[in-house]
Amino acid sequence: MTLLPPALVYLAGASLILLSRRDRLSAHLAVVAAAAGFVLTLLLPEVTGYTYELLPGVQCSLLRVDELSFFAGRVFALVGLLALLYACSLRDRFQHGCALFYMGGALGVVFAGDYLTLYIFWELMALASLALVWRGPHQDAAAAGFRYILMHAAGGALLLGGIVVQYISTGSLSIVAPSDGLAFALVLIGIGVNAAFVPLHVWLPDAYPRASIFGTLFLSIFTTKTAIYLLARMFADAELLVLIGAIMAIYAAIHALFQSDIRRLLSYSIVSQLGYMVAAIGAGGAMGIAAAMSHAASDLLFKSLLFMCAGAFILASGGDTLQEMRGIGRRDPFVSSLLVLGALSLAGVPLLSGFVTKGFTLEAVLEHGAWLAWALLVLASMLTVLYMLRLLWWILSPPEDGMSGDLLPPLPVPARVAMLTHAALCLSIGILPSILAVALPGEVHYDPFGLPHLAEAIGVIAIGSILFHAAKGHLLQAAPLADIDVAYRRAGRAFVAFCTGSLAEGASALEHAFQRCVVEKLAWFARNPVRAFRILGYVLLASLARFFMPAEMAHRYEEDLERCRKGYPGDPARIWGTGYGILLVSLLFLMYLIFLFVRG
Amino acid sequence: MASAVSILPLLPILIPLTAAGVILLSRENRRAMESCSVLASLLTFAAVVLLLPPVLCGDRISLEFLELLPGATLGLRADAFGLVFALTSSSLWIASSFYSIGYMNAHGAHHLGRFYAAFAVAIASALAVAFAANLLTLFVFYELLTVTTYPLVVHEGTEEAIRAGRKYLAYLLTAGVFLLLSVLFIHHLAGGTEFADGGILAGNMPDAVIRILFITFLVGFAKAAWMPLHSWLPSAMVAPTPVSALLHAVAVVKAGAFGMGRVICFVFGPELLSSTGTNTILLLIASATIIVSSLFALAQDNLKRRLAYSTIGQLSYILLGFALLSPLGMEGALLHIPFHAYMKITLFFAAGAILVTTGIENISEMQGMGRRMPLTMAAFSLGAIGVCGFPPLCGFFSKWYLAGGAMEASFLPVLLVLLTSSLLNVAYFFPILRIAYLEEAPMDAVEKVEAPPFILIPTLATGICALIFGLFPGFPFMELAMLAVQAITGGG
């Protein structure tokens, strides 16, 4: 029993929910399935099992448990379970089912023992998450979802290409970093799409805010973090990643600073935090992997908490932007205190989990000797402080005149339990980092409460707060910056316009030309081939005669030609088919001659 | 490898022919024709399945039955290669004969006798193409297939249908001349046209002859709808939907791709082609077709036309796989015959279901279809996601094998073509899902209207089969494909 791959439990639960016709029961079913999956994941022994022969001669494995996958699997199962608890009030079996499929995909990727299994679950995640985006209530969910699946299809195609190159050149499907340069690049970029490498990140802030508030919560958990897990598994020590990560962190933090849609702000924040993990993975070694995985775990905790709070406020205010949520925090002390806790954790305030794990990644990068990347990451931390203060300012400032100041109705109990659990985990990891440390893969020594780290964090927070106060007037109302996706969309539109416009016109012009020059001539010929041959002969004769014969003789030929043309096609009783048949036979004869000629 | 002589390969061809005779004699009695067609399809499938166990054991069952001229005999043989195609056609005939009943009744039935009889003869010819033991037999039945599908294409009798039919004949009969010529030359060069594993052409000919022969064969198999010889296929979509299914999935275009595969593997032989570099011609044509047809598909608003362009691209997957000449590539090509057939027939069935129940044939009018016809659209989605190559549908495995084949043969650009194509497939299929599921239906069309059961059940069944082949890809197609390729490459 303990050996059952958790992914299968989720998939079974998802199918059950989608096939059942009760929206009311689906929330309970989903929580039960997720709880079962969580327990199962906790009980997994360290083995490789569930091998099956998917293709003749290709051994696949559904369950490969080692320290790294065990850690990632437990985190996903827990965070997913809490997200489903939060979504208890949702009466929509479609979203519950898709969320479970999505979780199943993620757990399948984590425990996959080979590339083929990994790829199958990888694409399952893409499809399930697309369904969640498309279920979103927003008008532009459709367009955003389409752009989302295009990006992921491209990423999936690259990953598949990399896997195939790796498989054919080494004959093995085991999940290791490809040695071949091409496969390496393909797999890295394929995973990079999901890990939101800048400039491949555009799908994330584009699609995440369009889903329902529950959909966004699920989306924010799995896709990017499974990519981080895979990077940690395969690409630790890839020097390139340090720089990519630093750029991600700073680039997305700058964008987050100017967002007014709360979920888009948090989405940019995801990209920014992913940058820390990617950089730590690039720094490599046991330290880098442990730092990246721990930061992934703690980001999952406080980012989920933030999305949960944001969801509650979106429901209550009916708007998506910070401006519309002005002062709403004062109307729900429970949610806003948790929001503050999550925000402070993200900003890296000591005694909260973000402080511990972000410091860990910085330490890993520093130890690697990547000064530039370290500086960029510290700068990004400062920006993080700025944008979180900006968010808190809007939510917690006093409401304007004329706005309701009544307390909001309390959230359902399961949702509050989920939020409290997240908060408690954030706090306990912040206070006792060893809780996380024992679960982490590899032997790592890192003291988060060392003086340099404390000084660094406090300095960042202090400077960030001062900057916020200085620039508050400009920052609060700032309009979002244009991201690269503007260029992508323009290119996409131009491409579709080309296909529906010039390409289609060109093709039909070509076909018409062919019709006119070849088909009509042949049809003319086929109406009466004997006469047609005669006319052709006269044409030849007349043109020859014009040069070599006296004028009157040439004139006679031309008259003959004219007469012959007028009378064409002659005997109307002929059926169409004969002429066509003769045409085909002469074609055959012609080809035969050509053949004999070529063969010599 | 044992070889046995038996009447078994003839049975699947005789049953539909007999059925056609009975249908023509039944004086337009609708019930009789329908039940005869269904019964024949079931029996034919059973007859094909009877061949499966011996072939899986490595036997080869052959039968010579008519000597046209001395040395030119019509003969049949059942081997793994042909059985892949035969199983596809015969199993899908069951689905399409049920579907035809529902569709032809809902869509105004006329000339049903002609319809069912021509359909049955077309299936018989397709099966004979699958089991042909030599090029002559293949040619005869390949041409018969063209002729018997003509009345189906023009079935509606409208001006447009007749024009499409004329185009159909003009392309395919002209191509037939090229095929006949190639067959005669092969007979002349190799002293016979009997298929043999790994080819019958000896390597002592000038390269130019081989290249020209290859091109004439390629033109001859214009049924594979490679570009620029493709335009008959989108025009032929004016035919009733069961005919589109026959064209796109069950028999016609697959016969073209299958025939080209036969010729590549059993007449030229992979070794000869790769040593002369002749396969590059087909690689280029197929790659260009895959990309360009997807671009054309993007521009189509008529649902069946978009599907037709999608078929053109997918057929070139098959051609591409054979042209790669590597074991994985050929396996992928063989696998794509049934896998694509199951997915594409689902798509056409669903398009036809939408047409007969709501009268909608343009994608831009499909708003709210996901709510109005949920089951039909579910089947459609399965087909669409599968053609895009997403697991766990069977389209993924053909993509996997073809990509593997491209790497095995070290044709890196081909890998790029395949990956680009799967992205383009997403670009033209997912907008359909988006309109159907996300956009609101117009106010006057919100009620739920599911297609009649005779239409709905075959649609769902083929869609579910595509899913099952994706979850359990091994039996029977993958085993057959491996057997066939092992035989071609000499057991390696």
PDB file of C-alpha atoms in Angstrom, chain A residues 356-527:
ATOM      1  CA  VAL A 356      15.996  32.168   6.742  1.00  0.00           C
ATOM      2  CA  THR A 357      15.702  30.794   3.235  1.00  0.00           C
ATOM      3  CA  LYS A 358      16.399  33.912   1.223  1.00  0.00           C
ATOM      4  CA  GLY A 359      19.509  34.434   3.268  1.00  0.00           C
ATOM      5  CA  PHE A 360      20.406  30.848   2.535  1.00  0.00           C
ATOM      6  CA  THR A 361      20.279  31.433  -1.224  1.00  0.00           C
ATOM      7  CA  LEU A 362      22.288  34.646  -0.901  1.00  0.00           C
ATOM      8  CA  GLU A 363      24.864  32.750   1.124  1.00  0.00           C
ATOM      9  CA  ALA A 364      25.089  30.044  -1.532  1.00  0.00           C
ATOM     10  CA  VAL A 365      25.600  32.599  -4.297  1.00  0.00           C
ATOM     11  CA  LEU A 366      28.155  34.487  -2.262  1.00  0.00           C
ATOM     12  CA  GLU A 367      30.094  31.365  -1.386  1.00  0.00           C
ATOM     13  CA  HIS A 368      30.205  30.555  -5.073  1.00  0.00           C
ATOM     14  CA  GLY A 369      31.953  33.878  -5.567  1.00  0.00           C
ATOM     15  CA  ALA A 370      29.373  35.437  -7.860  1.00  0.00           C
ATOM     16  CA  TRP A 371      29.583  38.971  -6.536  1.00  0.00           C
ATOM     17  CA  LEU A 372      27.639  40.649  -9.279  1.00  0.00           C
ATOM     18  CA  ALA A 373      24.746  38.224  -8.965  1.00  0.00           C
ATOM     19  CA  TRP A 374      24.808  38.609  -5.195  1.00  0.00           C
ATOM     20  CA  ALA A 375      24.621  42.379  -5.491  1.00  0.00           C
ATOM     21  CA  LEU A 376      21.712  42.142  -7.907  1.00  0.00           C
ATOM     22  CA  LEU A 377      19.895  39.768  -5.575  1.00  0.00           C
ATOM     23  CA  VAL A 378      20.395  42.085  -2.597  1.00  0.00           C
ATOM     24  CA  LEU A 379      19.099  44.954  -4.679  1.00  0.00           C
ATOM     25  CA  ALA A 380      16.108  42.828  -5.604  1.00  0.00           C
ATOM     26  CA  SER A 381      15.497  42.167  -1.875  1.00  0.00           C
ATOM     27  CA  MET A 382      15.396  45.885  -1.343  1.00  0.00           C
ATOM     28  CA  LEU A 383      12.847  46.257  -4.112  1.00  0.00           C
ATOM     29  CA  THR A 384      10.887  43.417  -2.525  1.00  0.00           C
ATOM     30  CA  VAL A 385      10.648  45.422   0.674  1.00  0.00           C
ATOM     31  CA  LEU A 386       9.477  48.399  -1.363  1.00  0.00           C
ATOM     32  CA  TYR A 387       6.708  46.620  -3.255  1.00  0.00           C
ATOM     33  CA  MET A 388       5.441  44.772  -0.221  1.00  0.00           C
ATOM     34  CA  LEU A 389       5.272  48.027   1.755  1.00  0.00           C
ATOM     35  CA  ARG A 390       3.392  49.563  -1.153  1.00  0.00           C
ATOM     36  CA  LEU A 391       0.924  46.686  -1.120  1.00  0.00           C
ATOM     37  CA  LEU A 392       0.458  46.900   2.636  1.00  0.00           C
ATOM     38  CA  TRP A 393       0.016  50.667   2.467  1.00  0.00           C
ATOM     39  CA  TRP A 394      -2.945  50.348   0.107  1.00  0.00           C
ATOM     40  CA  ILE A 395      -4.598  47.532   1.996  1.00  0.00           C
ATOM     41  CA  LEU A 396      -4.118  48.946   5.469  1.00  0.00           C
ATOM     42  CA  SER A 397      -4.500  52.676   4.970  1.00  0.00           C
ATOM     43  CA  PRO A 398      -7.767  54.160   6.218  1.00  0.00           C
ATOM     44  CA  PRO A 399     -10.639  53.846   3.753  1.00  0.00           C
ATOM     45  CA  GLU A 400     -11.718  56.963   1.922  1.00  0.00           C
ATOM     46  CA  ASP A 401     -14.912  58.757   2.824  1.00  0.00           C
ATOM     47  CA  GLY A 402     -18.025  57.077   1.615  1.00  0.00           C
ATOM     48  CA  MET A 403     -16.522  53.595   1.689  1.00  0.00           C
ATOM     49  CA  SER A 404     -18.018  51.013   3.949  1.00  0.00           C
ATOM     50  CA  GLY A 405     -16.148  50.409   7.154  1.00  0.00           C
ATOM     51  CA  ASP A 406     -18.141  47.391   8.315  1.00  0.00           C
ATOM     52  CA  LEU A 407     -16.354  44.214   9.257  1.00  0.00           C
ATOM     53  CA  LEU A 408     -16.328  41.576   6.532  1.00  0.00           C
ATOM     54  CA  PRO A 409     -18.055  38.222   7.097  1.00  0.00           C
ATOM     55  CA  PRO A 410     -15.502  35.698   8.356  1.00  0.00           C
ATOM     56  CA  LEU A 411     -13.944  33.191   5.949  1.00  0.00           C
ATOM     57  CA  PRO A 412     -15.101  29.564   6.181  1.00  0.00           C
ATOM     58  CA  VAL A 413     -13.369  27.553   8.906  1.00  0.00           C
ATOM     59  CA  PRO A 414     -11.346  25.249   6.587  1.00  0.00           C
ATOM     60  CA  ALA A 415      -9.969  28.278   4.760  1.00  0.00           C
ATOM     61  CA  ARG A 416      -8.936  29.839   8.029  1.00  0.00           C
ATOM     62  CA  VAL A 417      -7.324  26.611   9.155  1.00  0.00           C
ATOM     63  CA  ALA A 418      -5.324  26.483   5.927  1.00  0.00           C
ATOM     64  CA  MET A 419      -4.187  30.081   6.316  1.00  0.00           C
ATOM     65  CA  LEU A 420      -3.260  29.626   9.950  1.00  0.00           C
ATOM     66  CA  THR A 421      -1.270  26.519   9.122  1.00  0.00           C
ATOM     67  CA  HIS A 422       0.709  28.454   6.556  1.00  0.00           C
ATOM     68  CA  ALA A 423       1.324  31.258   9.021  1.00  0.00           C
ATOM     69  CA  ALA A 424       2.370  28.838  11.724  1.00  0.00           C
ATOM     70  CA  LEU A 425       4.806  27.111   9.387  1.00  0.00           C
ATOM     71  CA  CYS A 426       6.268  30.458   8.328  1.00  0.00           C
ATOM     72  CA  LEU A 427       6.788  31.415  11.923  1.00  0.00           C
ATOM     73  CA  SER A 428       8.181  28.126  13.116  1.00  0.00           C
ATOM     74  CA  ILE A 429      10.657  27.841  10.262  1.00  0.00           C
ATOM     75  CA  GLY A 430      11.669  31.423  10.978  1.00  0.00           C
ATOM     76  CA  ILE A 431      12.243  30.749  14.643  1.00  0.00           C
ATOM     77  CA  LEU A 432      13.563  27.211  14.441  1.00  0.00           C
ATOM     78  CA  PRO A 433      15.231  26.774  11.048  1.00  0.00           C
ATOM     79  CA  SER A 434      16.317  23.291  12.043  1.00  0.00           C
ATOM     80  CA  ILE A 435      12.778  22.017  11.360  1.00  0.00           C
ATOM     81  CA  LEU A 436      13.387  22.640   7.695  1.00  0.00           C
ATOM     82  CA  ALA A 437      17.050  21.751   7.812  1.00  0.00           C
ATOM     83  CA  VAL A 438      16.479  18.145   8.876  1.00  0.00           C
ATOM     84  CA  ALA A 439      14.174  17.552   5.940  1.00  0.00           C
ATOM     85  CA  LEU A 440      16.509  19.080   3.381  1.00  0.00           C
ATOM     86  CA  PRO A 441      18.520  16.910   1.031  1.00  0.00           C
ATOM     87  CA  GLY A 442      22.227  16.815   1.651  1.00  0.00           C
ATOM     88  CA  GLU A 443      24.380  17.759   4.631  1.00  0.00           C
ATOM     89  CA  VAL A 444      24.563  21.498   4.857  1.00  0.00           C
ATOM     90  CA  HIS A 445      25.751  23.818   7.584  1.00  0.00           C
ATOM     91  CA  TYR A 446      24.205  27.204   7.551  1.00  0.00           C
ATOM     92  CA  ASP A 447      23.469  29.529  10.440  1.00  0.00           C
ATOM     93  CA  PRO A 448      20.770  32.030   9.498  1.00  0.00           C
ATOM     94  CA  PHE A 449      21.212  34.019  12.675  1.00  0.00           C
ATOM     95  CA  GLY A 450      24.872  34.754  12.073  1.00  0.00           C
ATOM     96  CA  LEU A 451      25.777  38.409  12.432  1.00  0.00           C
ATOM     97  CA  PRO A 452      26.589  39.183   8.760  1.00  0.00           C
ATOM     98  CA  HIS A 453      23.322  37.745   7.605  1.00  0.00           C
ATOM     99  CA  LEU A 454      21.309  39.575  10.275  1.00  0.00           C
ATOM    100  CA  ALA A 455      23.042  42.824   9.456  1.00  0.00           C
ATOM    101  CA  GLU A 456      22.465  42.319   5.749  1.00  0.00           C
ATOM    102  CA  ALA A 457      18.749  41.617   6.204  1.00  0.00           C
ATOM    103  CA  ILE A 458      18.170  44.474   8.592  1.00  0.00           C
ATOM    104  CA  GLY A 459      20.108  46.844   6.374  1.00  0.00           C
ATOM    105  CA  VAL A 460      18.045  45.848   3.342  1.00  0.00           C
ATOM    106  CA  ILE A 461      14.799  46.323   5.237  1.00  0.00           C
ATOM    107  CA  ALA A 462      15.854  49.649   6.675  1.00  0.00           C
ATOM    108  CA  ILE A 463      17.002  51.075   3.357  1.00  0.00           C
ATOM    109  CA  GLY A 464      13.901  49.712   1.646  1.00  0.00           C
ATOM    110  CA  SER A 465      11.607  51.347   4.183  1.00  0.00           C
ATOM    111  CA  ILE A 466      13.401  54.671   3.960  1.00  0.00           C
ATOM    112  CA  LEU A 467      13.235  54.582   0.174  1.00  0.00           C
ATOM    113  CA  PHE A 468       9.539  53.790   0.348  1.00  0.00           C
ATOM    114  CA  HIS A 469       8.862  56.782   2.527  1.00  0.00           C
ATOM    115  CA  ALA A 470      10.903  59.024   0.300  1.00  0.00           C
ATOM    116  CA  ALA A 471       9.306  57.898  -2.942  1.00  0.00           C
ATOM    117  CA  LYS A 472       5.818  57.159  -1.652  1.00  0.00           C
ATOM    118  CA  GLY A 473       4.131  59.940  -3.560  1.00  0.00           C
ATOM    119  CA  HIS A 474       5.354  58.662  -6.928  1.00  0.00           C
ATOM    120  CA  LEU A 475       5.196  54.975  -6.180  1.00  0.00           C
ATOM    121  CA  LEU A 476       1.651  54.630  -4.994  1.00  0.00           C
ATOM    122  CA  GLN A 477      -0.040  55.727  -8.182  1.00  0.00           C
ATOM    123  CA  ALA A 478       2.614  54.530 -10.620  1.00  0.00           C
ATOM    124  CA  ALA A 479       1.343  52.832 -13.769  1.00  0.00           C
ATOM    125  CA  PRO A 480       2.605  49.347 -14.705  1.00  0.00           C
ATOM    126  CA  LEU A 481       5.573  49.124 -17.075  1.00  0.00           C
ATOM    127  CA  ALA A 482       5.168  47.400 -20.418  1.00  0.00           C
ATOM    128  CA  ASP A 483       6.656  43.913 -20.368  1.00  0.00           C
ATOM    129  CA  ILE A 484       8.209  42.033 -23.276  1.00  0.00           C
ATOM    130  CA  ASP A 485       4.948  40.279 -24.061  1.00  0.00           C
ATOM    131  CA  VAL A 486       3.817  43.366 -25.930  1.00  0.00           C
ATOM    132  CA  ALA A 487       6.422  42.525 -28.542  1.00  0.00           C
ATOM    133  CA  TYR A 488       5.430  38.827 -28.547  1.00  0.00           C
ATOM    134  CA  ARG A 489       1.806  39.663 -29.074  1.00  0.00           C
ATOM    135  CA  ARG A 490       2.597  42.023 -31.904  1.00  0.00           C
ATOM    136  CA  ALA A 491       4.722  39.333 -33.560  1.00  0.00           C
ATOM    137  CA  GLY A 492       1.961  36.759 -33.079  1.00  0.00           C
ATOM    138  CA  ARG A 493      -0.665  39.000 -34.592  1.00  0.00           C
ATOM    139  CA  ALA A 494       1.590  39.756 -37.540  1.00  0.00           C
ATOM    140  CA  PHE A 495       2.128  36.029 -38.045  1.00  0.00           C
ATOM    141  CA  VAL A 496      -1.577  35.222 -38.052  1.00  0.00           C
ATOM    142  CA  ALA A 497      -2.231  38.171 -40.343  1.00  0.00           C
ATOM    143  CA  PHE A 498       0.409  36.813 -42.693  1.00  0.00           C
ATOM    144  CA  CYS A 499      -1.201  33.357 -42.702  1.00  0.00           C
ATOM    145  CA  THR A 500      -4.725  34.598 -43.263  1.00  0.00           C
ATOM    146  CA  GLY A 501      -3.656  37.404 -45.581  1.00  0.00           C
ATOM    147  CA  SER A 502      -0.722  37.301 -47.933  1.00  0.00           C
ATOM    148  CA  LEU A 503      -0.044  33.572 -47.629  1.00  0.00           C
ATOM    149  CA  ALA A 504      -3.615  32.548 -48.390  1.00  0.00           C
ATOM    150  CA  GLU A 505      -3.843  35.064 -51.214  1.00  0.00           C
ATOM    151  CA  GLY A 506      -0.535  33.958 -52.661  1.00  0.00           C
ATOM    152  CA  ALA A 507      -1.594  30.333 -52.566  1.00  0.00           C
ATOM    153  CA  SER A 508      -4.897  30.973 -54.263  1.00  0.00           C
ATOM    154  CA  ALA A 509      -3.197  33.165 -56.884  1.00  0.00           C
ATOM    155  CA  LEU A 510      -0.796  30.313 -57.587  1.00  0.00           C
ATOM    156  CA  GLU A 511      -3.635  27.857 -57.895  1.00  0.00           C
ATOM    157  CA  HIS A 512      -5.509  30.150 -60.280  1.00  0.00           C
ATOM    158  CA  ALA A 513      -2.406  30.590 -62.385  1.00  0.00           C
ATOM    159  CA  PHE A 514      -1.976  26.825 -62.527  1.00  0.00           C
ATOM    160  CA  GLN A 515      -5.629  26.470 -63.454  1.00  0.00           C
ATOM    161  CA  ARG A 516      -5.283  28.986 -66.245  1.00  0.00           C
ATOM    162  CA  CYS A 517      -1.945  27.908 -67.633  1.00  0.00           C
ATOM    163  CA  VAL A 518      -2.140  24.147 -67.302  1.00  0.00           C
ATOM    164  CA  VAL A 519      -5.545  22.789 -66.410  1.00  0.00           C
ATOM    165  CA  GLU A 520      -7.544  24.843 -68.877  1.00  0.00           C
ATOM    166  CA  LYS A 521      -5.101  24.116 -71.673  1.00  0.00           C
ATOM    167  CA  LEU A 522      -5.271  20.418 -70.929  1.00  0.00           C
ATOM    168  CA  ALA A 523      -9.038  20.536 -70.777  1.00  0.00           C
ATOM    169  CA  TRP A 524      -9.071  22.269 -74.133  1.00  0.00           C
ATOM    170  CA  PHE A 525      -6.793  19.602 -75.517  1.00  0.00           C
ATOM    171  CA  ALA A 526      -8.852  16.793 -74.083  1.00  0.00           C
ATOM    172  CA  ARG A 527     -12.046  17.973 -75.803  1.00  0.00           C
TER     173      ARG A 527
END
